[in-house]
Short mmCIF file of N, CA and C in Angstrom, two decimals:
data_model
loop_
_atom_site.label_atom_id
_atom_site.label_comp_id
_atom_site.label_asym_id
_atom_site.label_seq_id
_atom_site.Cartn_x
_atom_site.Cartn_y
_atom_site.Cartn_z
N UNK A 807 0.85 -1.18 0.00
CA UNK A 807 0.00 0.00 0.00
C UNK A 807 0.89 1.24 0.00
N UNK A 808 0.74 2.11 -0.67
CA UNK A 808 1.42 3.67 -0.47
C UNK A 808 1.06 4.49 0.37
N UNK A 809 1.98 4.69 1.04
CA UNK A 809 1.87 5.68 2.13
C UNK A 809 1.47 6.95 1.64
N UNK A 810 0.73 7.96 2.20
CA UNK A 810 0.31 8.68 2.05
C UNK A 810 1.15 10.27 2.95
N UNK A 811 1.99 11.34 2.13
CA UNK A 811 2.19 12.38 3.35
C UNK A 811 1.89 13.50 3.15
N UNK A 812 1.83 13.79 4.18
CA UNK A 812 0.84 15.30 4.54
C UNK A 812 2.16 16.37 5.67
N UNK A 813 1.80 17.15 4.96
CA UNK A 813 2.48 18.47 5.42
C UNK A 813 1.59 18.70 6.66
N UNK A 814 2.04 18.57 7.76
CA UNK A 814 0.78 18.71 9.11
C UNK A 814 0.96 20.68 9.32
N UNK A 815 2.00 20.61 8.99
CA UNK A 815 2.65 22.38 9.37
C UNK A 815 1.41 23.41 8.81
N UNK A 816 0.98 22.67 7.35
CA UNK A 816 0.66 23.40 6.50
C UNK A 816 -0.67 23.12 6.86
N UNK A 817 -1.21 22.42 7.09
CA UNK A 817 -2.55 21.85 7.49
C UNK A 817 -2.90 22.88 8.47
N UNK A 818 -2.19 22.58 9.46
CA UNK A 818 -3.03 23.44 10.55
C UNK A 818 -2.73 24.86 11.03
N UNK A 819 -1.42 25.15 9.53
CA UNK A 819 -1.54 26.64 9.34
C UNK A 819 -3.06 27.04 8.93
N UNK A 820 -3.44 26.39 8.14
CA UNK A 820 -4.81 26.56 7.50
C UNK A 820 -6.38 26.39 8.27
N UNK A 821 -5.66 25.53 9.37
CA UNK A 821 -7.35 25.45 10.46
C UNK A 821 -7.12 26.97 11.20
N UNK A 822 -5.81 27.04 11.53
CA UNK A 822 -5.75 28.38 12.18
C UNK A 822 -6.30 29.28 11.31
N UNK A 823 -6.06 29.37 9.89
CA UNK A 823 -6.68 30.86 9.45
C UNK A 823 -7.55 30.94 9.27
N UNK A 824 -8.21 29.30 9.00
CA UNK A 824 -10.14 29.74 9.15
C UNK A 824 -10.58 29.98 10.61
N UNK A 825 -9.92 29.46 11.81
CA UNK A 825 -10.35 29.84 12.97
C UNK A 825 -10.00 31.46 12.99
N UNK A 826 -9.43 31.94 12.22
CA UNK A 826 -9.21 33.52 12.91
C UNK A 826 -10.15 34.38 11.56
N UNK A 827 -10.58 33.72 10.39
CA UNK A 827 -11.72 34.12 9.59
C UNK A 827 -13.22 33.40 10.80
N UNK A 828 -13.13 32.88 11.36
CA UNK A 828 -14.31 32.85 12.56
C UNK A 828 -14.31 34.10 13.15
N UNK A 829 -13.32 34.50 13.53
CA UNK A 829 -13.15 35.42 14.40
C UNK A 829 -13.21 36.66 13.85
N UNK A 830 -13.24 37.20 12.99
CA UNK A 830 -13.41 37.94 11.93
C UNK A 830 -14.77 38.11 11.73
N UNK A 831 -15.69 37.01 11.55
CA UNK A 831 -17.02 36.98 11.08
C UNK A 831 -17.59 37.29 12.64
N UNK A 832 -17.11 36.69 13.71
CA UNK A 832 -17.92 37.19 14.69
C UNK A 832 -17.85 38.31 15.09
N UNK A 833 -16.48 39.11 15.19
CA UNK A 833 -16.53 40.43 15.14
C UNK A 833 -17.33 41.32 14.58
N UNK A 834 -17.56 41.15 13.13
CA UNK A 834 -18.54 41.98 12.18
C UNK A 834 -20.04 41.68 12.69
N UNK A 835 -20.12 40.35 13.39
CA UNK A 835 -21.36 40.45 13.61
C UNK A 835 -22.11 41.11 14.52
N UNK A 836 -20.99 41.16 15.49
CA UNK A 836 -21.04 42.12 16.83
C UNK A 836 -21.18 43.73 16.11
N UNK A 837 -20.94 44.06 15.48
CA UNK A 837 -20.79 44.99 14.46
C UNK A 837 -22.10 45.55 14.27
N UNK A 838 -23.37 44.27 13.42
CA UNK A 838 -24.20 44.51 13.08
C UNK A 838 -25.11 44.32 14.10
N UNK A 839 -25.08 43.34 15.42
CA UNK A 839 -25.82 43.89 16.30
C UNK A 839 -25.71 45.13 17.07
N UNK A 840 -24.29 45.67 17.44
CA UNK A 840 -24.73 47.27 18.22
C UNK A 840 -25.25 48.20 16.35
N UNK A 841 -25.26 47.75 15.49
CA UNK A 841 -25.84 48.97 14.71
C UNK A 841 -27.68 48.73 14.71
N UNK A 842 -27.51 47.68 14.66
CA UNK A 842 -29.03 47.22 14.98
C UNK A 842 -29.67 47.79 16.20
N UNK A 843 -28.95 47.56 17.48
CA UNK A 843 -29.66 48.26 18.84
C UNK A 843 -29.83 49.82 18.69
N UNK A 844 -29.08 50.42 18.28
CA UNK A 844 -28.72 51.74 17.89
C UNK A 844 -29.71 52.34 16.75
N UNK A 845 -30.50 51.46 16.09
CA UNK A 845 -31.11 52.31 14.80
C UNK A 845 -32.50 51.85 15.97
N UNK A 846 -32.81 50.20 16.63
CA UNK A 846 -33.70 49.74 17.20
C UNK A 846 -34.39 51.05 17.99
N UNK A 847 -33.60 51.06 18.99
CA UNK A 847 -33.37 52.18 19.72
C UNK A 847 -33.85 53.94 19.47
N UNK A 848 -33.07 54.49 18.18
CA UNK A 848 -33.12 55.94 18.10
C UNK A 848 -34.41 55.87 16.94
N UNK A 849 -35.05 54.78 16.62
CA UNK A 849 -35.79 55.20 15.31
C UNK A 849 -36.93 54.82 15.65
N UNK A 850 -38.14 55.11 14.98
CA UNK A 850 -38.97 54.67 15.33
C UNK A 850 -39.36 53.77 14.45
N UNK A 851 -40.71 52.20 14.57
CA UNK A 851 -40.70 51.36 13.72
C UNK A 851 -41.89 51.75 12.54
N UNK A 852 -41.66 53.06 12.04
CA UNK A 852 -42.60 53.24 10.74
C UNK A 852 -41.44 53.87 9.79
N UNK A 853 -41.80 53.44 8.50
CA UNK A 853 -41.19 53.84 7.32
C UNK A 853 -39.71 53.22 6.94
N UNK A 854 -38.78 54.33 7.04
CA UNK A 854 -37.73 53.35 6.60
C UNK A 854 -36.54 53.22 8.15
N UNK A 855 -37.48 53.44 9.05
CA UNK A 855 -36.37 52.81 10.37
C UNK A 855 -36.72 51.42 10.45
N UNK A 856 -38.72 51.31 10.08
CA UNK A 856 -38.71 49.75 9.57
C UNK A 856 -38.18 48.75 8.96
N UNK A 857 -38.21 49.39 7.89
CA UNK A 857 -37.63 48.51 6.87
C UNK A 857 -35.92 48.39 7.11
N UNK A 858 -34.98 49.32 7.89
CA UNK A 858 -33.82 49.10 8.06
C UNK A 858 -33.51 47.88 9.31
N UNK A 859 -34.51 48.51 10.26
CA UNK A 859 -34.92 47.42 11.23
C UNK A 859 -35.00 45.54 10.60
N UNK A 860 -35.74 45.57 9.99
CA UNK A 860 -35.80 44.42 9.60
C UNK A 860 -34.66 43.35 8.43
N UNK A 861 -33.86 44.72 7.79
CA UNK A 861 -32.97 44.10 7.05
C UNK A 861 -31.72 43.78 7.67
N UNK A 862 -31.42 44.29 8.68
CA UNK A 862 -30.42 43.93 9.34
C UNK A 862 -31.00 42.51 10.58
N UNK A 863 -32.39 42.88 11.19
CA UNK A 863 -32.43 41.64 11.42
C UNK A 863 -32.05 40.68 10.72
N UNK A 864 -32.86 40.55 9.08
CA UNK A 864 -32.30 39.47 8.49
C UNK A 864 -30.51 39.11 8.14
N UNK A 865 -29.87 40.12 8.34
CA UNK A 865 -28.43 40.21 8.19
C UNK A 865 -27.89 39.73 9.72
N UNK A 866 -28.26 39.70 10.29
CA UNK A 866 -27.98 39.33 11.94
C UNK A 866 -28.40 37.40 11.70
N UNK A 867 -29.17 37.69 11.05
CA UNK A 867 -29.47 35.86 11.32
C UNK A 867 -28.59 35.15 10.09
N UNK A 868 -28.61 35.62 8.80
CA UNK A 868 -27.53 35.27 8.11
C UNK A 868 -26.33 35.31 8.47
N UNK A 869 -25.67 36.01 9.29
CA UNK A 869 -24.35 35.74 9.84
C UNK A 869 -24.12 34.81 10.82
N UNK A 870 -25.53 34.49 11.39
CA UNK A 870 -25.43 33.61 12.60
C UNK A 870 -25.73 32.61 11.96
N UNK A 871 -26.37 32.19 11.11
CA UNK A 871 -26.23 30.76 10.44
C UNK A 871 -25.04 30.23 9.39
N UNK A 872 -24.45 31.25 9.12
CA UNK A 872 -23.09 31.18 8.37
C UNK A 872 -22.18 30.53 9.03
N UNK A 873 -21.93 31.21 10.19
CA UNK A 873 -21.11 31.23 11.16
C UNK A 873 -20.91 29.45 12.08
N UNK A 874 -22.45 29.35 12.68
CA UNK A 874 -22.66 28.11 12.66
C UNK A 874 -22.65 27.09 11.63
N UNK A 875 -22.39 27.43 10.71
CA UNK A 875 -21.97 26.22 9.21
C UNK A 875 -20.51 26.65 9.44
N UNK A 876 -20.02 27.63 9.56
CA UNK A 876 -18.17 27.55 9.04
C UNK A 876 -17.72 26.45 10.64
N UNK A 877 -18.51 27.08 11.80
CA UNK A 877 -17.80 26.13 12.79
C UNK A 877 -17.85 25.05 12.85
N UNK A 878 -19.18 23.96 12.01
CA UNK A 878 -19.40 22.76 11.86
C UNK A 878 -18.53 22.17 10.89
N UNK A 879 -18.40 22.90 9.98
CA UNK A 879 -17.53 22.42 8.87
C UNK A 879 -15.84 22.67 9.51
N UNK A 880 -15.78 23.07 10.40
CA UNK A 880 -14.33 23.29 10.89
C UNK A 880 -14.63 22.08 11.87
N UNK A 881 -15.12 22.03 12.64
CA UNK A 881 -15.12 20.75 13.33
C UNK A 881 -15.07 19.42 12.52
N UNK A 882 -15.87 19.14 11.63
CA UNK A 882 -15.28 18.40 10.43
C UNK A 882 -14.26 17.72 10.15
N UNK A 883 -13.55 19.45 9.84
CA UNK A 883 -12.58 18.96 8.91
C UNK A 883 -11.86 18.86 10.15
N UNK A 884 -11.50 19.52 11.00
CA UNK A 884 -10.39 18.58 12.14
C UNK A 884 -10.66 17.36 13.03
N UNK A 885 -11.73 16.89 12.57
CA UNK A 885 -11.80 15.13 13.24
C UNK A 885 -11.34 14.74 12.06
N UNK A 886 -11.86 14.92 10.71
CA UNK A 886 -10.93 14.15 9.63
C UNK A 886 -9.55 14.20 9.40
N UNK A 887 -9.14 15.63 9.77
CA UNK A 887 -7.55 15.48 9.83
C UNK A 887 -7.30 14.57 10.97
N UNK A 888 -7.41 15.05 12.49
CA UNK A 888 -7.18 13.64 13.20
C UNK A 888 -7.46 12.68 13.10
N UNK A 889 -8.36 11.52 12.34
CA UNK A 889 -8.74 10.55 11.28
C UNK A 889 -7.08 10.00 10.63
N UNK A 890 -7.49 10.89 9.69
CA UNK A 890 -6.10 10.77 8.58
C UNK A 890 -4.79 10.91 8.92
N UNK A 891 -4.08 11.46 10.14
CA UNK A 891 -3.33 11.62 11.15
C UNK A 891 -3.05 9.92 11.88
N UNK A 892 -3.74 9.30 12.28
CA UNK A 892 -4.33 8.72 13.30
C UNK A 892 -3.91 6.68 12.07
N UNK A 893 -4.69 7.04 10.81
CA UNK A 893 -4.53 6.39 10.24
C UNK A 893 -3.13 6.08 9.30
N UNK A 894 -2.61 7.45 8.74
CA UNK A 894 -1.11 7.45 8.45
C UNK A 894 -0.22 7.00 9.69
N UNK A 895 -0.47 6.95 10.90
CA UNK A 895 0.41 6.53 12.14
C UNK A 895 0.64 4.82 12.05
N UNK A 896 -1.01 4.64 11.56
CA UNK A 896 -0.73 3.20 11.98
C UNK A 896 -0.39 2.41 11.10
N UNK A 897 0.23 2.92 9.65
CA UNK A 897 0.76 2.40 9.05
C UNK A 897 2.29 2.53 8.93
N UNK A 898 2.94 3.30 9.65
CA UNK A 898 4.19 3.44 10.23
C UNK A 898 4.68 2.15 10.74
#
């Protein structure tokens, strides 16, 4: 069977930079909730404080379901790297 090798350096240079693009996305999101409390807050809900009101709600929940997909898919992919880690060992 052929061994299989993997650059681990490079690998989990790469979980790190999507963990710090997490961190990135949660920041901005924090972002769009104080702009949200802030329009919630100073505007009232007729016309277009409404309608701003509500588009950023929907922008508040799209980031939060994004967000929860990038962390699932990061969890993922690092049980499969430890997987594939785990399995290249035991053919050593």
């Amino acid at each position: 069977m052929r061994q299989m090798y993997f650059n681990e350096e490079h690998i989990e240079a790469a979980l790190g930079r999507l963990t710090n693009l997490i961190i990135d996305i949660n920041k901005n999101q924090e972002r769009v909730n104080d702009i949200y409390n802030l329009i919630q807050a100073g505007w009232s809900q007729n016309g277009a404080g409404k309608k701003a009101i509500e588009d950023l709600e929907y922008l508040r929940k799209e980031l939060n379901h994004s967000v929860n997909e990038i962390e699932t898919k990061k969890k993922r992919l690092r049980d499969d790297w430890e997987l594939i880690k785990a399995v290249d060992r035991s053919y050593k």
